[in-house]
Amino acid sequence: MFHLTVPALVIVGLLMVAPIAWLLSMSFVAPDGQLSLENYRLFFAEPVYRDMFLNTFKIAFIVTVLCLLLGYPVAYLLAITPAPWSGLLMLAVLMPFWTSTLVRTFSWLIILQRNGLVNSALVGAGLVERPIPLVHNMTGTIIGMVHIMVPFLILPLYASMKAIDGNLMRAAANLGSSPAHAFARVYLPLSMPGLVAGTIMVFVMCLGFYITPALLGGGKVKMIAQRIEESLSLYATWGPAAALAVLLLLMTALCLGLSLMLVRRLTPEV
């Protein structure tokens, strides 16, 4: 049977292992072409790199939390709504996938700009005296990223919720449990697989986000992906860019491992 898996192993090696190995080797190449740890020394010596990593993880964390707060109720509504209304709601969730990330980001740039729809409505309603800055800052970046990321949380969460037997909640109610207690002790633990999958997917994708922070951040919100792009396009320095990519990969893997361990400890038995 092993020989049947050889083609798949070769494809995985060519498409995943080989590029990572090449990236790792390039991270040890100094600007003069010699093997060196200089690229990694810059990360620990220059505060700007550490601040950029912290900013990247902070934005990813905020976006993930907001996606959880917005996505869980939507997924729950999808799971309990009967057809055909559930199909219409699912269509609304899937519609953003019909347009590219670039188009959606430009749409938010138009909506949130100084004379955009949001500021015009706020000024017209008398809620603010003058337009508030919603683009080229952290606020606009997070709004755009949440809009793009929340469907990636809803879909696995919906699949997990749809597999939950509705009789379990009714059984808990018949045994005297309040709706809130039944939800916390029965429904939430059973939806945990989809919740964990969606959360990890959103968090990891946010760490490598480029287009939305670059446009809505206006160069003022720096994330690792932008710095990697600048190292290649502006300075053509493959070594520092590769070192940043390797460090981001290692930190992402560490966060994933810790999150999975934490979830296993906190998930109660039902």
Coordinates of C-alpha atoms in Angstrom, one line a residue:
M1 CA 0.0 0.0 0.0
F2 CA 2.9 2.3 0.6
H3 CA 3.7 2.7 -3.1
L4 CA 0.2 4.1 -3.6
T5 CA 1.1 7.1 -1.4
V6 CA 4.4 7.8 -3.1
P7 CA 2.9 10.2 -5.7
A8 CA 1.1 12.2 -3.0
L9 CA 4.3 12.3 -0.9
V10 CA 6.2 13.6 -3.9
I11 CA 3.7 16.3 -4.6
V12 CA 3.6 17.4 -0.9
G13 CA 7.4 17.5 -0.9
L14 CA 7.6 19.6 -4.0
L15 CA 4.9 22.0 -3.1
M16 CA 5.5 22.4 0.7
V17 CA 8.6 20.9 2.0
A18 CA 11.0 22.1 -0.7
P19 CA 9.9 25.8 -0.6
I20 CA 10.1 25.9 3.2
A21 CA 13.6 24.3 3.0
W22 CA 14.7 26.9 0.4
L23 CA 13.3 29.7 2.5
L24 CA 15.1 28.4 5.5
S25 CA 18.4 28.2 3.6
M26 CA 18.0 31.8 2.2
S27 CA 17.4 33.1 5.7
F28 CA 21.1 32.3 6.6
V29 CA 22.5 34.1 3.5
A30 CA 24.0 37.6 4.4
P31 CA 23.9 40.5 1.9
D32 CA 27.5 39.7 0.9
G33 CA 26.4 36.1 0.0
Q34 CA 28.1 34.4 2.9
L35 CA 26.4 32.1 5.4
S36 CA 25.6 34.1 8.5
L37 CA 23.1 34.7 11.3
E38 CA 23.0 38.4 10.6
N39 CA 19.4 38.3 9.3
Y40 CA 18.3 36.8 12.6
R41 CA 20.5 39.1 14.7
L42 CA 18.7 42.1 13.1
F43 CA 15.4 40.9 14.4
F44 CA 16.6 40.7 18.0
A45 CA 18.7 43.9 17.7
E46 CA 16.3 46.2 16.0
P47 CA 13.2 47.1 18.1
V48 CA 11.2 48.0 14.9
Y49 CA 11.1 44.3 13.9
R50 CA 9.9 43.2 17.4
D51 CA 7.3 46.0 17.4
M52 CA 6.1 44.8 14.0
F53 CA 5.7 41.2 15.1
L54 CA 3.8 42.4 18.2
N55 CA 1.6 44.6 16.1
T56 CA 0.9 41.7 13.7
F57 CA -0.2 39.4 16.5
K58 CA -2.2 42.1 18.2
I59 CA -4.2 42.8 15.0
A60 CA -4.7 39.1 14.4
F61 CA -5.9 38.6 17.9
I62 CA -8.4 41.6 17.8
V63 CA -9.7 40.5 14.4
T64 CA -10.2 36.9 15.6
V65 CA -12.1 38.0 18.7
L66 CA -14.4 40.3 16.7
C67 CA -15.0 37.5 14.2
L68 CA -15.9 35.2 17.1
L69 CA -18.4 37.8 18.5
L70 CA -19.9 38.4 15.1
G71 CA -19.6 34.9 13.6
Y72 CA -21.0 32.7 16.4
P73 CA -24.5 34.3 16.5
V74 CA -24.7 34.2 12.7
A75 CA -23.7 30.5 12.5
Y76 CA -26.2 29.7 15.3
L77 CA -28.9 31.5 13.4
L78 CA -28.0 29.6 10.3
A79 CA -28.1 26.3 12.1
I80 CA -31.6 26.8 13.7
T81 CA -33.3 28.6 10.8
P82 CA -35.5 26.3 8.7
A83 CA -35.3 26.2 4.9
P84 CA -35.6 28.1 2.7
W85 CA -34.6 31.1 4.9
S86 CA -31.4 29.3 6.0
G87 CA -30.5 29.1 2.3
L88 CA -30.9 32.8 1.8
L89 CA -28.8 33.5 4.9
M90 CA -26.1 31.2 3.7
L91 CA -26.2 33.0 0.3
A92 CA -25.5 36.2 2.1
V93 CA -22.6 34.7 3.9
L94 CA -21.1 33.3 0.7
M95 CA -21.6 36.4 -1.4
P96 CA -18.3 38.0 -0.4
F97 CA -16.5 35.1 -1.9
W98 CA -17.8 36.0 -5.3
T99 CA -15.5 39.1 -5.3
S100 CA -11.8 39.4 -4.8
T101 CA -10.2 40.6 -1.6
L102 CA -8.8 43.6 -3.5
V103 CA -12.3 44.7 -4.6
R104 CA -13.7 44.3 -1.1
T105 CA -10.9 46.3 0.4
F106 CA -11.3 49.1 -2.1
S107 CA -15.0 49.1 -1.3
W108 CA -14.3 49.7 2.3
L109 CA -11.8 52.4 1.4
I110 CA -14.6 54.2 -0.4
I111 CA -17.2 53.6 2.4
L112 CA -14.9 54.7 5.2
Q113 CA -13.1 57.6 3.7
R114 CA -13.5 61.2 4.8
N115 CA -16.4 61.9 2.5
G116 CA -17.6 58.3 2.4
L117 CA -20.9 56.8 3.3
V118 CA -20.2 56.3 7.0
N119 CA -18.9 59.8 7.7
S120 CA -21.6 61.4 5.6
A121 CA -24.3 59.5 7.6
L122 CA -22.7 60.4 11.0
V123 CA -22.3 64.1 10.1
G124 CA -25.8 64.2 8.5
A125 CA -27.4 62.7 11.7
G126 CA -25.5 65.2 13.9
L127 CA -23.7 62.5 15.8
V128 CA -20.3 64.1 15.0
E129 CA -19.3 67.6 14.0
R130 CA -16.7 66.7 11.5
P131 CA -15.7 63.4 9.7
I132 CA -13.7 61.0 11.8
P133 CA -10.6 59.2 10.5
L134 CA -11.6 55.6 9.6
V135 CA -9.0 54.8 7.0
H136 CA -5.2 54.9 7.0
N137 CA -5.2 53.7 10.6
M138 CA -5.8 50.7 12.8
T139 CA -9.6 51.1 12.8
G140 CA -10.1 50.8 9.1
T141 CA -7.6 47.9 8.9
I142 CA -9.5 45.9 11.5
I143 CA -12.9 46.7 10.0
G144 CA -11.8 45.5 6.5
M145 CA -10.1 42.4 7.9
V146 CA -13.1 41.4 10.0
H147 CA -15.4 41.7 7.0
I148 CA -13.1 39.4 4.9
M149 CA -12.3 36.9 7.7
V150 CA -15.7 36.3 9.3
P151 CA -17.0 33.9 6.6
F152 CA -14.0 31.7 7.2
L153 CA -15.2 31.4 10.9
I154 CA -18.9 31.0 10.1
L155 CA -18.6 28.1 7.7
P156 CA -16.8 25.5 9.9
L157 CA -18.8 26.6 12.9
Y158 CA -22.0 26.2 11.0
A159 CA -21.0 22.7 9.9
S160 CA -20.3 21.8 13.5
M161 CA -23.5 23.2 14.8
K162 CA -25.6 21.5 12.1
A163 CA -24.4 18.2 13.4
I164 CA -25.6 18.8 16.9
D165 CA -28.8 17.0 17.8
G166 CA -31.5 19.5 18.8
N167 CA -33.0 17.0 21.2
L168 CA -30.1 17.5 23.5
M169 CA -31.1 21.0 24.3
R170 CA -34.7 20.0 24.9
A171 CA -33.5 17.2 27.1
A172 CA -31.5 19.6 29.2
A173 CA -34.5 21.9 29.5
N174 CA -36.7 19.0 30.6
L175 CA -34.1 18.2 33.3
G176 CA -34.5 21.7 34.7
S177 CA -31.6 23.4 33.1
S178 CA -32.0 27.1 32.1
P179 CA -31.4 28.0 28.5
A180 CA -28.2 29.8 29.3
H181 CA -26.9 26.8 31.4
A182 CA -27.9 24.3 28.8
F183 CA -26.2 26.3 26.1
A184 CA -23.0 26.6 28.1
R185 CA -22.9 23.0 29.2
V186 CA -24.3 21.2 26.1
Y187 CA -24.3 23.3 23.0
L188 CA -21.1 25.3 23.3
P189 CA -18.9 22.2 24.0
L190 CA -20.4 20.3 21.1
S191 CA -19.7 23.3 18.8
M192 CA -16.1 23.5 20.0
P193 CA -14.6 21.6 17.0
G194 CA -16.0 24.1 14.5
L195 CA -15.2 27.0 16.8
V196 CA -11.5 25.9 17.2
A197 CA -11.1 25.2 13.5
G198 CA -12.6 28.5 12.5
T199 CA -10.6 30.5 15.1
I200 CA -7.3 28.9 14.1
M201 CA -8.0 29.5 10.4
V202 CA -8.9 33.2 10.9
F203 CA -5.9 33.8 13.2
V204 CA -3.4 32.2 10.9
M205 CA -4.7 33.9 7.8
C206 CA -4.6 37.2 9.6
L207 CA -0.9 36.8 10.4
G208 CA 0.0 36.7 6.7
F209 CA -2.5 39.4 5.6
Y210 CA -1.1 41.9 3.1
I211 CA -3.6 43.7 0.8
T212 CA -6.1 45.0 3.4
P213 CA -3.5 46.4 5.9
A214 CA -1.5 47.9 3.0
L215 CA -4.6 49.8 1.6
L216 CA -6.7 50.6 4.6
G217 CA -3.7 51.1 6.8
G218 CA -2.2 53.6 4.3
G219 CA 1.4 52.6 5.3
K220 CA 0.7 53.6 8.9
V221 CA -0.2 50.1 10.1
K222 CA 2.8 47.9 9.6
M223 CA 2.5 44.1 9.6
I224 CA 5.1 41.4 8.8
A225 CA 3.8 40.6 5.4
Q226 CA 4.2 44.3 4.3
R227 CA 7.8 44.3 5.6
I228 CA 8.6 41.1 3.7
E229 CA 7.2 42.6 0.5
E230 CA 9.2 45.8 1.1
S231 CA 12.4 43.9 1.6
L232 CA 11.9 42.2 -1.8
S233 CA 10.4 44.9 -3.9
L234 CA 12.2 48.0 -2.6
Y235 CA 15.6 46.6 -1.5
A236 CA 15.8 43.1 -3.1
T237 CA 17.1 41.6 0.1
W238 CA 16.1 38.0 0.2
G239 CA 17.9 37.1 3.4
P240 CA 16.0 39.4 5.8
A241 CA 12.7 38.7 4.1
A242 CA 13.3 34.9 4.4
A243 CA 14.3 35.3 8.0
L244 CA 11.1 37.2 8.8
A245 CA 9.1 34.6 7.0
V246 CA 10.8 31.7 8.9
L247 CA 10.3 33.5 12.3
L248 CA 6.6 34.2 11.5
L249 CA 6.2 30.5 10.5
L250 CA 7.8 29.3 13.8
M251 CA 5.7 31.7 15.9
T252 CA 2.5 30.7 14.1
A253 CA 3.2 27.0 14.7
L254 CA 4.0 27.7 18.4
C255 CA 0.7 29.6 18.8
L256 CA -1.2 26.8 17.1
G257 CA 0.3 24.2 19.3
L258 CA -0.4 26.2 22.5
S259 CA -4.0 27.0 21.4
L260 CA -4.7 23.3 20.7
M261 CA -3.3 22.3 24.1
L262 CA -5.4 25.0 25.8
V263 CA -8.6 23.9 24.0
R264 CA -8.0 20.2 25.0
R265 CA -7.7 21.3 28.7
L266 CA -10.7 23.6 28.7
T267 CA -13.1 21.6 26.6
P268 CA -15.4 19.8 29.1
E269 CA -16.7 16.3 28.6
V270 CA -20.4 16.1 27.6

